[in-house]
CSV table of C-alpha atoms in Angstrom, one decimal:
chain,number,residue,atom,x,y,z
A,1282,MET,CA,-32.4,-13.6,23.0
A,1283,LYS,CA,-30.1,-13.2,20.1
A,1284,ASP,CA,-30.7,-10.1,18.0
A,1285,ASN,CA,-32.0,-10.7,14.5
A,1286,ILE,CA,-30.0,-8.3,12.3
A,1287,PRO,CA,-31.5,-7.5,8.9
A,1288,ASN,CA,-29.1,-8.0,6.0
A,1289,TYR,CA,-29.9,-6.4,2.7
A,1290,LYS,CA,-28.2,-7.8,-0.4
A,1291,ALA,CA,-28.7,-6.4,-3.9
A,1292,LYS,CA,-29.1,-8.6,-7.0
A,1293,LEU,CA,-25.8,-7.4,-8.4
A,1294,ARG,CA,-23.8,-6.0,-5.5
A,1295,HIS,CA,-24.1,-9.0,-3.2
A,1296,HIS,CA,-20.5,-10.1,-3.5
A,1297,ILE,CA,-18.3,-8.1,-1.2
A,1298,LEU,CA,-15.0,-8.6,0.5
A,1299,GLU,CA,-15.7,-9.3,4.2
A,1300,MET,CA,-13.3,-8.6,7.0
A,1301,PRO,CA,-12.3,-11.5,9.3
A,1302,THR,CA,-15.2,-12.1,11.7
A,1303,SER,CA,-12.7,-12.2,14.7
A,1304,ILE,CA,-12.2,-8.5,14.2
A,1305,ARG,CA,-15.7,-8.0,15.8
A,1306,LYS,CA,-14.2,-9.0,19.1
A,1307,ALA,CA,-12.0,-5.8,19.2
A,1308,SER,CA,-13.2,-2.9,21.3
A,1309,GLY,CA,-12.8,-0.5,18.5
A,1310,ILE,CA,-11.7,3.2,18.7
A,1311,VAL,CA,-14.4,5.9,18.7
A,1312,ILE,CA,-13.3,8.8,16.5
A,1313,PHE,CA,-15.8,11.7,16.0
A,1314,GLY,CA,-18.6,9.5,17.1
A,1315,ARG,CA,-17.8,6.5,14.9
A,1316,ARG,CA,-16.5,3.2,16.2
A,1317,ILE,CA,-13.7,1.9,14.1
A,1318,LYS,CA,-12.7,-1.8,14.5
A,1319,SER,CA,-11.6,-2.8,11.0
A,1320,LEU,CA,-9.5,-0.9,8.6
A,1321,VAL,CA,-8.9,-2.2,5.0
A,1322,PHE,CA,-5.2,-1.6,4.1
A,1323,THR,CA,-5.6,-0.7,0.4
A,1324,THR,CA,-5.7,2.2,-2.1
A,1325,ASP,CA,-7.7,0.1,-4.6
A,1326,ILE,CA,-11.0,2.0,-5.1
A,1327,ALA,CA,-12.8,-1.2,-6.4
A,1328,ILE,CA,-12.0,-2.9,-3.1
A,1329,ILE,CA,-12.8,0.1,-1.0
A,1330,ARG,CA,-16.2,0.3,-2.7
A,1331,ASN,CA,-16.9,-3.4,-2.2
A,1332,CYS,CA,-15.9,-4.3,1.3
A,1333,ASP,CA,-17.4,-4.2,4.8
A,1334,ALA,CA,-14.5,-2.5,6.6
A,1335,ASP,CA,-15.2,0.3,9.0
A,1336,ALA,CA,-12.5,2.5,7.4
A,1337,VAL,CA,-9.7,2.7,4.9
A,1338,PHE,CA,-6.0,2.7,5.8
A,1339,ALA,CA,-4.6,4.5,2.8
A,1340,VAL,CA,-0.8,4.1,3.1
A,1341,TYR,CA,1.3,3.1,0.2
A,1342,PRO,CA,5.1,2.7,-0.7
A,1343,PHE,CA,5.4,5.9,-2.7
A,1344,THR,CA,5.7,9.6,-1.9
A,1345,PRO,CA,2.1,10.6,-0.9
A,1346,GLN,CA,0.3,12.8,-3.5
A,1347,GLN,CA,-2.7,15.0,-3.0
A,1348,ALA,CA,-4.3,13.6,-6.2
A,1349,ILE,CA,-4.2,10.1,-4.8
A,1350,SER,CA,-5.6,11.0,-1.3
A,1351,ASN,CA,-8.3,13.2,-2.9
A,1352,ALA,CA,-9.4,10.4,-5.2
A,1353,ILE,CA,-9.7,7.9,-2.4
A,1354,ILE,CA,-11.5,10.2,0.0
A,1355,LYS,CA,-13.9,11.4,-2.7
A,1356,ASN,CA,-14.9,7.9,-3.8
A,1357,SER,CA,-15.0,6.2,-0.4
A,1358,TYR,CA,-18.2,6.0,1.6
A,1359,ILE,CA,-16.3,5.0,4.7
A,1360,PRO,CA,-13.7,7.2,6.6
A,1361,VAL,CA,-10.2,7.3,5.3
A,1362,PHE,CA,-6.9,7.5,7.2
A,1363,CYS,CA,-4.2,8.8,4.9
A,1364,GLY,CA,-0.5,8.3,4.9
A,1365,VAL,CA,1.4,11.6,4.8
A,1366,GLY,CA,5.0,10.3,4.8
A,1367,GLY,CA,7.6,9.8,7.5
A,1368,GLY,CA,10.1,7.8,5.6
A,1369,THR,CA,11.3,9.3,2.3
A,1370,THR,CA,8.8,12.2,2.7
A,1371,GLN,CA,9.4,14.3,5.9
A,1372,GLY,CA,9.6,17.9,7.0
A,1373,GLU,CA,7.5,20.6,5.6
A,1374,ARG,CA,6.1,18.3,2.9
A,1375,SER,CA,4.6,16.0,5.4
A,1376,VAL,CA,3.1,19.0,7.3
A,1377,ASN,CA,1.6,20.4,4.1
A,1378,LEU,CA,0.2,17.0,3.1
A,1379,ALA,CA,-1.4,16.6,6.5
A,1380,LYS,CA,-3.1,19.9,6.1
A,1381,ASP,CA,-4.2,19.0,2.6
A,1382,VAL,CA,-5.8,15.6,3.5
A,1383,GLU,CA,-7.6,17.1,6.5
A,1384,SER,CA,-9.2,19.7,4.2
A,1385,GLN,CA,-10.1,16.9,1.8
A,1386,GLY,CA,-11.9,15.1,4.5
A,1387,ALA,CA,-9.6,12.5,5.9
A,1388,MET,CA,-10.5,11.1,9.4
A,1389,GLY,CA,-6.8,10.9,10.4
A,1390,VAL,CA,-3.2,11.1,9.2
A,1391,VAL,CA,-0.7,8.2,9.4
A,1392,LEU,CA,3.0,8.8,9.8
A,1393,ASN,CA,5.7,6.1,9.1
A,1394,ALA,CA,8.1,4.9,11.8
A,1395,PRO,CA,11.2,6.9,10.7
A,1396,ILE,CA,9.6,10.3,11.2
A,1397,SER,CA,11.4,12.5,13.7
A,1398,ASN,CA,9.8,13.7,16.8
A,1399,GLU,CA,10.2,17.3,15.6
A,1400,ASP,CA,8.2,16.5,12.4
A,1401,LEU,CA,5.6,14.5,14.3
A,1402,LYS,CA,5.1,17.5,16.6
A,1403,ALA,CA,4.8,19.9,13.6
A,1404,VAL,CA,2.2,17.7,12.0
A,1405,SER,CA,0.2,17.4,15.2
A,1406,GLU,CA,0.1,21.2,15.6
A,1407,VAL,CA,-1.5,21.9,12.2
A,1408,VAL,CA,-4.3,19.3,12.1
A,1409,ASP,CA,-7.4,18.7,14.3
A,1410,ILE,CA,-7.7,15.0,13.4
A,1411,PRO,CA,-5.9,12.0,14.9
A,1412,VAL,CA,-2.2,11.7,14.3
A,1413,ILE,CA,-1.3,8.0,14.0
A,1414,ILE,CA,2.3,7.0,14.4
A,1415,THR,CA,3.6,3.7,13.1
A,1416,VAL,CA,5.6,1.5,15.5
A,1417,VAL,CA,7.7,-1.4,14.1
A,1418,SER,CA,9.8,-2.3,17.1
A,1419,GLU,CA,9.3,-2.8,20.8
A,1420,ASN,CA,12.4,-0.6,21.4
A,1421,THR,CA,10.4,2.5,20.2
A,1422,ASN,CA,10.2,5.2,22.8
A,1423,ILE,CA,6.4,5.4,23.0
A,1424,ALA,CA,6.5,8.3,25.6
A,1425,ASP,CA,8.5,10.5,23.2
A,1426,ARG,CA,5.9,9.8,20.4
A,1427,LEU,CA,3.0,10.6,22.7
A,1428,ASN,CA,4.7,13.8,24.1
A,1429,ASN,CA,5.2,15.0,20.5
A,1430,GLY,CA,1.6,14.7,19.4
A,1431,ALA,CA,0.8,11.1,18.5
A,1432,THR,CA,-2.7,10.2,19.5
A,1433,ILE,CA,-3.0,6.7,18.2
A,1434,ILE,CA,-0.3,4.0,17.9
A,1435,ASN,CA,-0.2,1.8,14.7
A,1436,VAL,CA,1.8,-1.4,15.3
A,1437,ALA,CA,3.2,-3.0,12.2
A,1438,GLY,CA,5.8,-5.5,13.4
A,1439,GLY,CA,5.2,-8.5,11.2
A,1440,LEU,CA,5.2,-11.7,13.2
A,1441,ASN,CA,6.2,-9.7,16.3
A,1442,THR,CA,3.1,-7.5,16.2
A,1443,PRO,CA,1.3,-9.2,19.1
A,1444,ASP,CA,4.4,-9.0,21.3
A,1445,ILE,CA,4.9,-5.3,20.6
A,1446,VAL,CA,1.2,-4.6,21.2
A,1447,ARG,CA,1.3,-6.5,24.5
A,1448,LYS,CA,4.3,-4.5,25.7
A,1449,ILE,CA,2.8,-1.2,24.8
A,1450,ARG,CA,-0.5,-2.1,26.4
A,1451,ALA,CA,1.2,-3.1,29.6
A,1452,ASP,CA,2.8,0.3,29.8
A,1453,TYR,CA,-0.1,2.3,28.5
A,1454,PRO,CA,-3.4,0.7,29.4
A,1455,ASP,CA,-5.6,3.4,27.8
A,1456,ILE,CA,-3.8,4.5,24.6
A,1457,PRO,CA,-5.6,3.6,21.4
A,1458,ILE,CA,-3.8,0.9,19.4
A,1459,ILE,CA,-4.3,-0.1,15.8
A,1460,ALA,CA,-2.3,-3.2,14.7
A,1461,SER,CA,-1.9,-5.4,11.6
A,1462,GLY,CA,-3.8,-8.6,12.1
A,1463,GLY,CA,-2.2,-10.9,9.6
A,1464,LYS,CA,-4.1,-13.1,7.2
A,1465,THR,CA,-5.9,-15.6,9.5
A,1466,GLU,CA,-8.7,-15.5,12.1
A,1467,GLU,CA,-6.2,-16.9,14.6
A,1468,SER,CA,-3.6,-14.2,14.0
A,1469,VAL,CA,-6.3,-11.5,14.2
A,1470,SER,CA,-7.6,-12.9,17.5
A,1471,ALA,CA,-4.0,-13.1,18.9
A,1472,THR,CA,-3.4,-9.5,18.1
A,1473,ILE,CA,-6.7,-8.4,19.7
A,1474,GLU,CA,-6.0,-10.5,22.8
A,1475,ALA,CA,-2.6,-8.8,23.1
A,1476,GLY,CA,-4.4,-5.4,23.4
A,1477,ALA,CA,-5.1,-4.0,19.9
A,1478,ASN,CA,-8.3,-1.9,19.7
A,1479,ALA,CA,-8.6,-2.0,16.0
A,1480,ILE,CA,-7.1,-4.1,13.2
A,1481,THR,CA,-5.7,-3.3,9.7
A,1482,TYR,CA,-6.4,-6.0,7.2
A,1483,THR,CA,-4.6,-6.5,3.9
A,1484,PRO,CA,-7.1,-7.8,1.4
A,1485,PRO,CA,-6.4,-10.4,-1.3
A,1486,SER,CA,-5.1,-8.9,-4.5
A,1487,THR,CA,-7.5,-8.3,-7.4
A,1488,LEU,CA,-5.7,-11.2,-9.2
A,1489,GLU,CA,-6.5,-13.5,-6.3
A,1490,LEU,CA,-10.1,-12.4,-6.1
A,1491,PHE,CA,-10.5,-12.8,-9.9
A,1492,LYS,CA,-9.0,-16.3,-9.7
A,1493,GLY,CA,-11.8,-17.7,-7.6
A,1494,MET,CA,-14.4,-16.0,-9.7
A,1495,MET,CA,-13.0,-17.3,-13.0
A,1496,GLU,CA,-12.8,-20.8,-11.7
A,1497,LYS,CA,-16.5,-20.6,-10.8
A,1498,TYR,CA,-17.3,-19.4,-14.3
A,1499,ARG,CA,-15.3,-22.2,-15.9
A,1500,ASN,CA,-17.0,-24.8,-13.8
A,1501,ASN,CA,-20.5,-23.6,-14.9
A,1502,ASN,CA,-19.6,-23.9,-18.6
C-alpha cells in the first residue's frame, strides 16, 4: 500500500522551488544523523528560504568571506556546506575560514580542485565536520585526496561528470560522492546511476523565476 504523505501548503508560501524528483532515487549521505540527497547550489537567501532541498551548497566564485557564510548559515533552516577556498584562496586563510564556518554552524567545508594536499590535510586537522574535495577530472589521484583528509568527493566535471563518478565508484565502492546533476531529470538520473550518492542542483536565476511569474500576472490582466 502506497504511503499517504501529508503535504502542508500555506496561503502565501505555497510556491517553492522544487528539486528534480529524480534526486529522490539517490541513496543520500547521512551526516550527523541527517540524510542528504539534494543540495541547492546557491548563495541566494531568497532561494534558500524557498526551496525543498536537503542542504545548501554555498560555493561562489569569489574569495570566501566570513560575513557571507555567517549570513547564509544564520538565515538558512537547512544545513549549509560552505566553500573555504582552494583556488585563489589557499594556505592559512583556508584553514582559518574552515575553523570559522564550523564555529558558525556549517555542516561541512568544501575545497576547490586546485587545493594542495598539504592544505587539504591542514584543513582536515582543524575541523570536526566533513571535508569535501572537488574533483573535475578523472585523472585526479583520489587516493592522495583521501589520505590527506578528504571525507567526501564532490564531482564537478560538466558533461563528463557521470563518467568521472563511474570511474571513482569502481575504484572506491563505499566513498561518499556528491556530484552536479545538470538541468534535466535525465542528466540527474544518469549521474545517480553512475554512482553519485547526492546531487548538487543549480537553480534557475531570479530573473528566470520572475519571468514565469510576470507572464502569469500579465495573462490575468
